[in-house]
C-alpha atoms as a PDB file:
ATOM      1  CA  UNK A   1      -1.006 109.640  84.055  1.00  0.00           C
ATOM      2  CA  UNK A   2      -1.124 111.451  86.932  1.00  0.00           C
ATOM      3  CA  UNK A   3      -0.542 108.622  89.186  1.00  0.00           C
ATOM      4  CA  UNK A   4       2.928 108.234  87.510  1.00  0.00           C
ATOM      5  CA  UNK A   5       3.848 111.593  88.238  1.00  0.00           C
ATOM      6  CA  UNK A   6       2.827 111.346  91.647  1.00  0.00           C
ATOM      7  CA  UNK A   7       5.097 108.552  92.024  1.00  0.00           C
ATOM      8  CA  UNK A   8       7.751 109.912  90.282  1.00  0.00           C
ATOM      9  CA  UNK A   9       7.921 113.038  92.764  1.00  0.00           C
ATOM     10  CA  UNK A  10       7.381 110.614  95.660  1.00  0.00           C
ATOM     11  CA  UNK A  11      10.719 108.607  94.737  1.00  0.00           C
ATOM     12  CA  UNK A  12      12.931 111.658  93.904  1.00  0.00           C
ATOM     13  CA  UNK A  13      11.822 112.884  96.881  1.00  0.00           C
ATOM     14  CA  UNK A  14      12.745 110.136  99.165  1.00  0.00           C
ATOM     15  CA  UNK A  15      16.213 109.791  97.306  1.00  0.00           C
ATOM     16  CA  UNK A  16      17.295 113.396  98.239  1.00  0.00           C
ATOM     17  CA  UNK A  17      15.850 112.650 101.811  1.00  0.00           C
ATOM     18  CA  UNK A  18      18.114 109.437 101.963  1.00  0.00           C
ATOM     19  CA  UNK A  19      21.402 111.888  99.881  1.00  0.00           C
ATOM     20  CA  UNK A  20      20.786 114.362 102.625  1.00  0.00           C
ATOM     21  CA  UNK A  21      20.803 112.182 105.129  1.00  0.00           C
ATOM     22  CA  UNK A  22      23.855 111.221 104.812  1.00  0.00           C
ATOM     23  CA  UNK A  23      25.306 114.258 103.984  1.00  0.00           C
ATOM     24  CA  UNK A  24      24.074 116.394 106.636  1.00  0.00           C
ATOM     25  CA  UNK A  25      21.995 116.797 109.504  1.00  0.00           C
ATOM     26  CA  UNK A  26      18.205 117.178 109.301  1.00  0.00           C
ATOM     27  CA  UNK A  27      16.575 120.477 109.586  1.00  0.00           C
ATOM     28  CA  UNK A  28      12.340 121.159 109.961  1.00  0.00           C
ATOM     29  CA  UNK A  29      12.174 124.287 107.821  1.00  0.00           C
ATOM     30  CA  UNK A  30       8.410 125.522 107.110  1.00  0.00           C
ATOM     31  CA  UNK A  31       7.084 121.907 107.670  1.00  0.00           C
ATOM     32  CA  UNK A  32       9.643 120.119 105.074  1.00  0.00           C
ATOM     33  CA  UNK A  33      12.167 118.589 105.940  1.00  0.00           C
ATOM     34  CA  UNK A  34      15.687 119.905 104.346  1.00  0.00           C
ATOM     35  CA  UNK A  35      19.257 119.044 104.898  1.00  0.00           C
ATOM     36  CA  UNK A  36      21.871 121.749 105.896  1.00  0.00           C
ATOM     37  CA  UNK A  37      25.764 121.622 104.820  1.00  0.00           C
ATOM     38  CA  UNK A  38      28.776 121.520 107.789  1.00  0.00           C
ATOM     39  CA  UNK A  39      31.673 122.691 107.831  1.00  0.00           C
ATOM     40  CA  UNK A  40      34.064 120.259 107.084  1.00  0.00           C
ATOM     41  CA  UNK A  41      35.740 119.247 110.331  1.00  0.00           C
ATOM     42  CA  UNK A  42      39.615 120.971 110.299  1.00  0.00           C
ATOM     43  CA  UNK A  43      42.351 119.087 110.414  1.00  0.00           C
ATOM     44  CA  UNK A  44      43.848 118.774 113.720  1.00  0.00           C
ATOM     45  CA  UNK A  45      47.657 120.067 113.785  1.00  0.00           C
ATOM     46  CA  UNK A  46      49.834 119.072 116.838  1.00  0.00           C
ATOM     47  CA  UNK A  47      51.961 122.257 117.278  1.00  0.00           C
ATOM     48  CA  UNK A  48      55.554 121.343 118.770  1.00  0.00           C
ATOM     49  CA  UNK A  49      56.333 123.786 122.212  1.00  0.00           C
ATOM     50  CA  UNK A  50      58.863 126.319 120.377  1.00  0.00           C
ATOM     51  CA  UNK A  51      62.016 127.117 122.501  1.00  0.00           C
ATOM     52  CA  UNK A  52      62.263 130.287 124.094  1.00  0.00           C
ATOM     53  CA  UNK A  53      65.193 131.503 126.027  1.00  0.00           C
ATOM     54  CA  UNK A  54      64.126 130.465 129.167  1.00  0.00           C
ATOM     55  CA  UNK A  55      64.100 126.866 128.142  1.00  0.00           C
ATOM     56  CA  UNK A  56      66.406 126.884 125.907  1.00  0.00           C
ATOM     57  CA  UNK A  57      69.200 124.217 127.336  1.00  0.00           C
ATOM     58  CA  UNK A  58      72.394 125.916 129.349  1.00  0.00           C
ATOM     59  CA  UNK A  59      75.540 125.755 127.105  1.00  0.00           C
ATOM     60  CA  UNK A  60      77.853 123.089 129.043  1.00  0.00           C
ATOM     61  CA  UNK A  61      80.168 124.686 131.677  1.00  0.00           C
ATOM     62  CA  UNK A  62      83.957 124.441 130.473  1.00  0.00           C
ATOM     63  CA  UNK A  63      86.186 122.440 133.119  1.00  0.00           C
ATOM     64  CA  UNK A  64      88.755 121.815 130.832  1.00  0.00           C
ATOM     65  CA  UNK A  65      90.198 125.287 130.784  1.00  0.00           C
ATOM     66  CA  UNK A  66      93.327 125.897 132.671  1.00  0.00           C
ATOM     67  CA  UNK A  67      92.697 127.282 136.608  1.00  0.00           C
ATOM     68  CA  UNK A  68      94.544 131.075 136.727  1.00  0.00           C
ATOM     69  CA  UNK A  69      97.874 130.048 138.460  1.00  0.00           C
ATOM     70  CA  UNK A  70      98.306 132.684 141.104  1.00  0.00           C
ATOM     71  CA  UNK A  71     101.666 133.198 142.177  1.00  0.00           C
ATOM     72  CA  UNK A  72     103.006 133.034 145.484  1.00  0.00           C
ATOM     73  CA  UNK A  73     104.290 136.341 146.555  1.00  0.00           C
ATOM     74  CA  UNK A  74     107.841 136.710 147.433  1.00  0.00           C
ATOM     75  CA  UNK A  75     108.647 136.915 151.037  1.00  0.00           C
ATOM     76  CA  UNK A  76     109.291 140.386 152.326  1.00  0.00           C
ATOM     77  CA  UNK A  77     112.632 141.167 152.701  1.00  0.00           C
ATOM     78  CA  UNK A  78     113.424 142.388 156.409  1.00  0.00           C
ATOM     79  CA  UNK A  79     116.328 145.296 156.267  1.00  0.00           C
ATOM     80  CA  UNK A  80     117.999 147.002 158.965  1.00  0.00           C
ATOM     81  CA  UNK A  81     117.004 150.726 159.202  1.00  0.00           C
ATOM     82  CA  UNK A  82     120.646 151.876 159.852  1.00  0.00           C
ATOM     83  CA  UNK A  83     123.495 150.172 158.228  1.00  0.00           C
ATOM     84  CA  UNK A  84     125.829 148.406 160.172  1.00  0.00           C
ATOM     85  CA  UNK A  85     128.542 150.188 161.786  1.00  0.00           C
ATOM     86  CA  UNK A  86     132.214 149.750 160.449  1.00  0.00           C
ATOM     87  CA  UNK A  87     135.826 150.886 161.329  1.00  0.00           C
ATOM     88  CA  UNK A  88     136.064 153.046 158.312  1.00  0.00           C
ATOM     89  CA  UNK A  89     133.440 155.307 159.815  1.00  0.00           C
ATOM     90  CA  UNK A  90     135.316 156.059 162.909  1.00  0.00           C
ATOM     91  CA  UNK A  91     138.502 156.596 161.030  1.00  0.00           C
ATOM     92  CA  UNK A  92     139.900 152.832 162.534  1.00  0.00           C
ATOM     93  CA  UNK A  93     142.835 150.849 159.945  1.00  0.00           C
ATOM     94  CA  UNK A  94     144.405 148.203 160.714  1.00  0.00           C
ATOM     95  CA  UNK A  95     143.959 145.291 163.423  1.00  0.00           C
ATOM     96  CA  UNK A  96     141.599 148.035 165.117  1.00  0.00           C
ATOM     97  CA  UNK A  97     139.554 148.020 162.123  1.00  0.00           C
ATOM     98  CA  UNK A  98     139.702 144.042 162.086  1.00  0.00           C
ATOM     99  CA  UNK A  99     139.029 143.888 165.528  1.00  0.00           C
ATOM    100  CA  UNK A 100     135.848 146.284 165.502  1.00  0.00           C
ATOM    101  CA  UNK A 101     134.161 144.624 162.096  1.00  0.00           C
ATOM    102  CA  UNK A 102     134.548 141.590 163.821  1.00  0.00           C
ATOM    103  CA  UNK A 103     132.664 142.712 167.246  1.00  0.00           C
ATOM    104  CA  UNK A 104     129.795 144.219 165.121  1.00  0.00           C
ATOM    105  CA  UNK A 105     129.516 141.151 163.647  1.00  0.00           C
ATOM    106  CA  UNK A 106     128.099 139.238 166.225  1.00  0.00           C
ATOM    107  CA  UNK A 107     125.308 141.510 166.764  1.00  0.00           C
ATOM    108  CA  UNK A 108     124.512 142.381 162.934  1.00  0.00           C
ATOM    109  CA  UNK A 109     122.315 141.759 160.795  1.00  0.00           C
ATOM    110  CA  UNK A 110     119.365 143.357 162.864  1.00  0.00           C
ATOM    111  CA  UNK A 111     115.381 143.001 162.642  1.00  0.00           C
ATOM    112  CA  UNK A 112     114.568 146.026 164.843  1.00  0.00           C
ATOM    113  CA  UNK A 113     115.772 149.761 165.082  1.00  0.00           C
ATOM    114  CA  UNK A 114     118.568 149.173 167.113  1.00  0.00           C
ATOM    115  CA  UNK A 115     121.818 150.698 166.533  1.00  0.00           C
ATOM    116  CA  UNK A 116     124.632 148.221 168.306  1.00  0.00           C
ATOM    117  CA  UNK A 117     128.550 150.391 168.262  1.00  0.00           C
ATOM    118  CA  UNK A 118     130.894 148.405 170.038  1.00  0.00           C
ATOM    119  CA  UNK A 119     134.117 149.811 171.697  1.00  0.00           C
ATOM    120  CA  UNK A 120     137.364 147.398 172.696  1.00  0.00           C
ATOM    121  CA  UNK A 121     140.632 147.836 174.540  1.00  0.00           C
ATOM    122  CA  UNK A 122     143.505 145.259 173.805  1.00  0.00           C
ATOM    123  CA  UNK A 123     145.376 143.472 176.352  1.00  0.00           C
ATOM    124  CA  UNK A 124     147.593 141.422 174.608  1.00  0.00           C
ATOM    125  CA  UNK A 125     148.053 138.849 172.086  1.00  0.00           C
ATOM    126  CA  UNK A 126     150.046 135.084 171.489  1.00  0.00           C
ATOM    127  CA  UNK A 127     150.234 132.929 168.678  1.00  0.00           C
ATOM    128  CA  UNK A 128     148.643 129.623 168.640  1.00  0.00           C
ATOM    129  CA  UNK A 129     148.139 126.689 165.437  1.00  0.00           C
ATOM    130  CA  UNK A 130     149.358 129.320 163.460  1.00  0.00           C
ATOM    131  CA  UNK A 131     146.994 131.960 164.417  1.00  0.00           C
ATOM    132  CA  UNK A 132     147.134 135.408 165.907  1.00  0.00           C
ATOM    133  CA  UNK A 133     145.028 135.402 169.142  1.00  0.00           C
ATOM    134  CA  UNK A 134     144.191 138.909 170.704  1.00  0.00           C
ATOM    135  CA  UNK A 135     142.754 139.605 174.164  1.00  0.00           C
ATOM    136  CA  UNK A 136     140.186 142.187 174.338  1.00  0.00           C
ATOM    137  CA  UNK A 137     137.654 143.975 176.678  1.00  0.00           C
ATOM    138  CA  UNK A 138     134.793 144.317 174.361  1.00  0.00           C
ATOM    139  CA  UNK A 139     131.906 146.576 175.069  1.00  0.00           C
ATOM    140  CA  UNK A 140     129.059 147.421 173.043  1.00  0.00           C
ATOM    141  CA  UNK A 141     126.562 150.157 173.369  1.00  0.00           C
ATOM    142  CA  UNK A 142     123.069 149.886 172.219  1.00  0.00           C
ATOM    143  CA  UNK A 143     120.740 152.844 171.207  1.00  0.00           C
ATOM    144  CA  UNK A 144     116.767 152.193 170.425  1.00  0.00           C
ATOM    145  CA  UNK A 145     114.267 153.784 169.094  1.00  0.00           C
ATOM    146  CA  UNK A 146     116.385 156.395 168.283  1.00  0.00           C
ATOM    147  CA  UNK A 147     113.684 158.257 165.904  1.00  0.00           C
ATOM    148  CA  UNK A 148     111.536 158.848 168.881  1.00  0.00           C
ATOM    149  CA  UNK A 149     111.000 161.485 171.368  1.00  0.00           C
ATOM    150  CA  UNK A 150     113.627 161.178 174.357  1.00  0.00           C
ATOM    151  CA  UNK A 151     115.557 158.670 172.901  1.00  0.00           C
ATOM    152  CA  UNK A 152     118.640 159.595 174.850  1.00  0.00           C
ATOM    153  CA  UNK A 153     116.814 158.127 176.993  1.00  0.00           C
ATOM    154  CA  UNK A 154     116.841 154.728 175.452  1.00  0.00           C
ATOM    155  CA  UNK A 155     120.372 153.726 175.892  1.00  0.00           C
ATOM    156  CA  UNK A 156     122.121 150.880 176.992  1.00  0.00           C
ATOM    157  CA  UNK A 157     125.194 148.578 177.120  1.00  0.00           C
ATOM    158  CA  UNK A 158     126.967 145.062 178.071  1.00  0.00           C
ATOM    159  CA  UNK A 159     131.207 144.837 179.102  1.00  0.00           C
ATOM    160  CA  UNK A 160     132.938 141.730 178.590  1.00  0.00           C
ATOM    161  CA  UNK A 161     136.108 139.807 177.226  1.00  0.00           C
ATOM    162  CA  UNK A 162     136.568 138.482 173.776  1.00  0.00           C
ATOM    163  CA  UNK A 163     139.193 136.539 171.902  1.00  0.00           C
ATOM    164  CA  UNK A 164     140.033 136.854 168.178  1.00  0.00           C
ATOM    165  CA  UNK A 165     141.594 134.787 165.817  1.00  0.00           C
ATOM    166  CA  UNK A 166     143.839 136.486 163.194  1.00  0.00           C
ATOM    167  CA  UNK A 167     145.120 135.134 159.996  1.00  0.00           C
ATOM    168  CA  UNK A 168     147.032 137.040 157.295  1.00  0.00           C
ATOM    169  CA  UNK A 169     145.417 136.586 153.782  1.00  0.00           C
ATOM    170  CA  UNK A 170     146.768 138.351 150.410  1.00  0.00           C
ATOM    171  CA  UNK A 171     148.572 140.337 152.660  1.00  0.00           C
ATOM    172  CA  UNK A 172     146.100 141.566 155.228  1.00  0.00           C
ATOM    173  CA  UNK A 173     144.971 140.134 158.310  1.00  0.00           C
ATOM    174  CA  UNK A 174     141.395 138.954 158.561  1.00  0.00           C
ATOM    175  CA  UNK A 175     139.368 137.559 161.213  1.00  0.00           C
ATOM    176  CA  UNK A 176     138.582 133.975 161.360  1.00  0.00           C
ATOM    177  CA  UNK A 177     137.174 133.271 164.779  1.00  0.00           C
ATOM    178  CA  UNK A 178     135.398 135.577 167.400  1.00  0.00           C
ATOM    179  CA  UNK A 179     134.198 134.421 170.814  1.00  0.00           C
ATOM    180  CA  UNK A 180     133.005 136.238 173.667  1.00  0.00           C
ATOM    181  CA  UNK A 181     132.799 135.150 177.539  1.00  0.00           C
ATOM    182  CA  UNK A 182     129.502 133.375 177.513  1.00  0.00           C
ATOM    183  CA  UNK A 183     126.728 134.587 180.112  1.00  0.00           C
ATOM    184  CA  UNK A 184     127.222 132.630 183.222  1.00  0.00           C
ATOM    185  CA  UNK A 185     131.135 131.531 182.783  1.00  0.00           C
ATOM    186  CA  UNK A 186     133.197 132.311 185.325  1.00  0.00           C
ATOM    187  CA  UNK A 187     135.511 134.898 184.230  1.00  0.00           C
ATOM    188  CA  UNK A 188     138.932 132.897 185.812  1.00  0.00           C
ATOM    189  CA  UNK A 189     137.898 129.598 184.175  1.00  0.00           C
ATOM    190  CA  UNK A 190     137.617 131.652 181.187  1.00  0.00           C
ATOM    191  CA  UNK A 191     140.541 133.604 181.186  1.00  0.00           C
ATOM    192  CA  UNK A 192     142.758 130.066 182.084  1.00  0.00           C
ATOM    193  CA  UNK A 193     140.918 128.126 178.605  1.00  0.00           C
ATOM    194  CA  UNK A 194     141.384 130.777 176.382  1.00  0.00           C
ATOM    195  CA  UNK A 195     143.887 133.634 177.296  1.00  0.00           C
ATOM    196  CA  UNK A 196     147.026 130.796 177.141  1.00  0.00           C
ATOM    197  CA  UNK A 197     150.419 133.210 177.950  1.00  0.00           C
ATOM    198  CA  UNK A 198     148.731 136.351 178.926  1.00  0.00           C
ATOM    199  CA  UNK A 199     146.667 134.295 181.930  1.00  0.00           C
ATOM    200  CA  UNK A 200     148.414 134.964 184.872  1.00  0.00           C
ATOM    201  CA  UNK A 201     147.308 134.101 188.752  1.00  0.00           C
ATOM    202  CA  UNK A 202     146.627 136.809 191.284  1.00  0.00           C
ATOM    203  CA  UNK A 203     147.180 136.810 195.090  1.00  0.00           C
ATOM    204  CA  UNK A 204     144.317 135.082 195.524  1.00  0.00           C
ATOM    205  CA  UNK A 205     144.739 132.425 193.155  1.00  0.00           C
ATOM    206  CA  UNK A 206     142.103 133.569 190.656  1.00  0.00           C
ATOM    207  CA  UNK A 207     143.214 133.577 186.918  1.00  0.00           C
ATOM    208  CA  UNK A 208     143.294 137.164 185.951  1.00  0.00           C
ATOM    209  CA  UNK A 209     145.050 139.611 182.627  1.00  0.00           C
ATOM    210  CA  UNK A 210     147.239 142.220 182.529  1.00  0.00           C
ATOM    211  CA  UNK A 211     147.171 145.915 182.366  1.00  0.00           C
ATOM    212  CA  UNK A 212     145.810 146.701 178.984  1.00  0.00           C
ATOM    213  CA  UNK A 213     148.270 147.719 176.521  1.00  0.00           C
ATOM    214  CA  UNK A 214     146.275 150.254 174.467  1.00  0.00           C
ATOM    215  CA  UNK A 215     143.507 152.829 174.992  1.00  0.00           C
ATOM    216  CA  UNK A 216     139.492 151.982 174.319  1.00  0.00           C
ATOM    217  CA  UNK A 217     138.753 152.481 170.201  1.00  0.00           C
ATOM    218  CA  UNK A 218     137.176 154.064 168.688  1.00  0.00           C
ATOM    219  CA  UNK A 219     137.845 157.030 170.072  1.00  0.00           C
ATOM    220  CA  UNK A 220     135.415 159.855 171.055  1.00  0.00           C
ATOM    221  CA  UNK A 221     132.745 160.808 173.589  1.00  0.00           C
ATOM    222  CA  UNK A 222     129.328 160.666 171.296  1.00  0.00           C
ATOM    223  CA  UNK A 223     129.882 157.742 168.754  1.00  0.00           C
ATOM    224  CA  UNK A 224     126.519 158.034 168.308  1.00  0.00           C
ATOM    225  CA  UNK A 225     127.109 161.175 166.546  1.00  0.00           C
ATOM    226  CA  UNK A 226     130.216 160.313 164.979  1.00  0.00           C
ATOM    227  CA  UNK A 227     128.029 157.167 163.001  1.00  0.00           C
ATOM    228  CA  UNK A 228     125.389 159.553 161.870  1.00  0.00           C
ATOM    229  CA  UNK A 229     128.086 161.746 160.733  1.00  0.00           C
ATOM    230  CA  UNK A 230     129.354 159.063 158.446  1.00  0.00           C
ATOM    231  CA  UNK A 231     126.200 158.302 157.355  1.00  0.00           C
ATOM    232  CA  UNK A 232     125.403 161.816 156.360  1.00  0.00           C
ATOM    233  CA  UNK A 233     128.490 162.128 154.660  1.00  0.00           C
ATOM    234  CA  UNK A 234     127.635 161.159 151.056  1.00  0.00           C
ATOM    235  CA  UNK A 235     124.505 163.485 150.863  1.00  0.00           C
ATOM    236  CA  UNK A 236     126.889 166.223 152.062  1.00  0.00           C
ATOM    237  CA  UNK A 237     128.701 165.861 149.003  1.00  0.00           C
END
């Protein structure tokens, strides 16, 4: 009897060995073997990189939108610092009037400072293809930088002939052509291509004019101060 007890213990005994075993590492443990539980082994979870702002992606750089159009700037307007002179200051009417615009003309409109008053003295006139040609001495004089010191100073001026061409229109005459002896023509060639009947040969051969017939206009010592005058006039008012 006791022999089958023995052998009972000895077999459930070696089957918890063998469960153990299996189950779990061995362990000594006062002599006896015993078996110890694990933990069971965690699941491995693959954790996907979260995005942060410094890797999230760049939003995509518009080149579709329309470039600003910058517009070109307008091109500064050059004016004259003092208006151009005209007959009407200096009290001319008339032919004189016509005969002064015109010589103003031809030095106006002006990029600089310079105030240009030209002064003529008739010697004549003749018709020709219908027009009224008059014979002048033309002389203009020039003052610069007349807002700076001294400027009296800063004078000048040029003598010459000119020829006009008149034409009557609505009932007024008006100037339609204006030459003046170029720089470098002789002055008897000239006179003999463009003075016709008034041309007349001296002693010497040479073509020459005749005495003037009027007096220099505008009239006045200072014209100078007879344009600033004008000029002054409205604000006087």
């Amino acid at each position: 009897m006791k022999r089958t007890i023995c052998l009972l213990l000895a077999l459930t005994l070696l089957c918890g060995l063998t469960a153990c075993a299996k189950t779990a590492p061995l362990t000594r443990l006062f002599g006896l073997t015993v078996c110890t539980k694990t933990a069971p082994e965690e699941s491995q979870i693959v954790l996907q990189p979260q995005q942060t702002a410094d890797t999230a992606p760049e939003a995509p750089v518009q080149t579709d939108a329309p470039e600003e159009q910058t517009e070109p700037e307008a091109p500064a307007q050059e004016e004259t610092v003092f208006p151009m002179p005209t007959g009407s200051m200096f009290g001319l009417t008339g032919r004189d009037a016509v005969l002064f615009d015109a010589a103003v003309a031809q030095k106006y409109p002006r990029e600089d400072t310079t105030i240009v008053i030209p002064s003529l003295r008739v010697y004549g006139s003749f018709e020709e293809n219908g027009k009224t040609v008059v014979i002048c001495d033309l002389h203009y004089d020039f003052y610069w930088d007349y807002t700076q010191e001294n400027w009296a100073w800063n004078t000048g001026g040029m003598t010459s002939f000119a020829r006009a061409e008149l034409e009557t229109q609505n009932g007024a005459e008006v100037c339609t052509g204006f030459e003046i002896l170029p720089d470098g023509e002789g002055t008897s060639y000239w006179i003999r291509e463009k003075c016709g009947a008034l041309a007349m040969r001296n002693e010497n051969g040479a073509w020459v004019l005749p005495e003037a017939k009027g007096d220099w206009f505008p009239a006045g010592e200072n014209l100078l101060q007879t344009y600033l005058d004008a000029l002054a006039a409205p604000w006087k008012k």
